[in-house]
Coordinates of C-alpha atoms in Angstrom, one line a residue:
Q126 CA -19.1 5.1 -1.4
V127 CA -15.6 3.7 -1.7
Q128 CA -13.5 3.8 1.4
L129 CA -10.0 2.6 2.1
Q130 CA -8.6 2.3 5.6
E131 CA -5.0 1.5 6.5
S132 CA -4.2 -0.3 9.8
G133 CA -1.1 -1.6 11.5
P134 CA 1.6 -0.8 14.0
G135 CA 2.7 2.8 14.2
L136 CA 6.1 1.9 15.5
V137 CA 8.5 -0.7 14.1
K138 CA 12.0 -1.5 15.3
P139 CA 14.9 -1.4 12.8
S140 CA 15.6 -4.7 11.0
Q141 CA 12.0 -5.9 11.6
T142 CA 9.2 -6.2 9.1
L143 CA 6.6 -3.5 8.6
S144 CA 3.1 -5.0 8.0
L145 CA 0.1 -2.9 7.0
T146 CA -3.4 -3.8 5.9
C147 CA -5.8 -1.9 3.7
T148 CA -9.5 -2.7 4.2
V149 CA -11.7 -1.7 1.3
S150 CA -15.4 -1.0 1.5
G151 CA -17.8 0.1 -1.2
A152 CA -15.8 -1.8 -3.9
T153 CA -14.4 -5.3 -4.4
I154 CA -10.7 -5.7 -4.9
T155 CA -11.3 -8.5 -7.5
T156 CA -13.3 -6.2 -9.9
N157 CA -11.4 -6.0 -13.1
S158 CA -11.4 -2.3 -13.5
Y159 CA -9.1 -1.5 -10.7
S160 CA -5.7 -2.2 -9.1
W161 CA -4.7 -1.4 -5.5
A162 CA -1.6 0.4 -4.6
W163 CA 0.7 1.3 -1.7
I164 CA 2.3 4.7 -1.6
R165 CA 4.3 6.4 1.1
Q166 CA 5.5 9.8 2.0
P167 CA 8.6 10.3 4.1
P168 CA 8.8 13.4 6.2
G169 CA 9.7 16.4 4.1
K170 CA 9.7 14.4 0.9
G171 CA 7.4 13.6 -2.0
L172 CA 5.1 10.7 -2.6
E173 CA 6.8 7.4 -3.4
W174 CA 5.0 4.6 -5.2
M175 CA 5.8 1.2 -3.6
G176 CA 3.9 -1.3 -5.5
I177 CA 0.5 -2.5 -6.7
I178 CA -1.7 -5.6 -6.8
G179 CA -4.1 -6.1 -9.7
Y180 CA -7.6 -7.4 -9.6
D181 CA -6.1 -10.7 -10.7
G182 CA -3.6 -10.8 -7.9
K183 CA -0.6 -9.9 -10.0
T184 CA 1.9 -7.7 -8.3
Y185 CA 4.4 -5.1 -9.4
Y186 CA 6.9 -3.4 -7.2
S187 CA 9.1 -0.3 -7.3
P188 CA 12.6 -1.5 -8.4
S189 CA 14.2 0.3 -5.5
L190 CA 12.0 -1.5 -3.0
K191 CA 11.4 -4.8 -4.8
S192 CA 13.8 -6.9 -2.7
R193 CA 12.1 -5.9 0.5
T194 CA 8.4 -5.5 -0.5
S195 CA 5.6 -7.9 -0.7
I196 CA 1.9 -7.1 -1.4
S197 CA -0.8 -9.7 -0.9
R198 CA -4.5 -9.9 -0.6
D199 CA -7.3 -11.6 1.3
T200 CA -10.3 -11.6 -1.0
S201 CA -12.6 -13.1 1.7
K202 CA -12.0 -10.0 3.8
N203 CA -11.6 -7.6 0.8
Q204 CA -8.2 -6.5 2.1
F205 CA -4.8 -6.1 0.7
A206 CA -1.6 -6.0 2.6
L207 CA 1.9 -4.6 2.5
Q208 CA 5.0 -6.1 4.1
L209 CA 8.3 -4.3 4.0
S210 CA 11.3 -6.2 5.5
S211 CA 14.5 -5.1 7.0
V212 CA 13.3 -1.6 7.8
T213 CA 15.5 1.3 8.7
P214 CA 14.7 4.8 10.0
E215 CA 14.6 5.8 6.3
D216 CA 11.4 3.8 6.0
T217 CA 9.7 6.2 8.4
A218 CA 6.8 7.7 6.5
V219 CA 3.0 8.1 6.2
Y220 CA 1.8 5.0 4.3
Y221 CA -1.2 5.2 2.0
C222 CA -3.3 2.7 0.2
A223 CA -5.1 3.8 -2.9
R224 CA -7.2 2.6 -5.8
E225 CA -6.0 2.9 -9.4
P226 CA -8.6 2.7 -12.2
T227 CA -7.4 0.7 -15.2
G228 CA -5.7 2.9 -17.7
W229 CA -5.0 5.8 -15.3
G230 CA -1.4 5.0 -14.8
T231 CA -0.1 6.1 -11.4
C232 CA -3.2 8.1 -10.7
Y233 CA -5.7 7.2 -8.1
D234 CA -9.4 8.0 -7.5
Y235 CA -9.6 6.9 -3.9
W236 CA -7.1 7.0 -1.1
G237 CA -7.0 5.9 2.5
Q238 CA -6.3 8.6 5.1
G239 CA -2.8 7.4 5.7
T240 CA -1.1 5.9 8.7
Q241 CA 2.1 7.1 10.2
V242 CA 4.8 4.4 10.7
T243 CA 8.0 5.3 12.6
V244 CA 11.0 3.1 12.5
S245 CA 12.9 3.5 15.7
S246 CA 14.5 1.4 18.5

C-alpha cells in the first residue's frame, strides 16, 4: 500500500525558510508513471498547488511561488522535499504531499495526512 508522510517543523519564524520532507513507502519516486507534488491549504482557503517533481527529477513550480520554492529529492531514501524561503504569516497552512499519476493533471491518487506549519515570531 502506498503511503506518504510529511515531516518537518510546525513553527517557522518570518523571513526564515520552511523545510518539509515527504517520505514515500509502497512506491518508488523514480517510477516513470508518477510525479510527486506539494500542495497547501491556508486556513479558511482552498487548496493551492505549489509544485511538483517528476520521476526524472524535473521540477515545475507555481508561478506565484516560483521565486521562493524549491523541490528536491533523495532517491536513496525515497523522499522528496520542499523548501519555501522568506516565509511570512501568509504561508501558514496545512502542507500536503501527494502522488500524481502520469496523465491525471492536477489530480492525485495518494496523499499524505498533512502537516500544519505556522509562521509566527
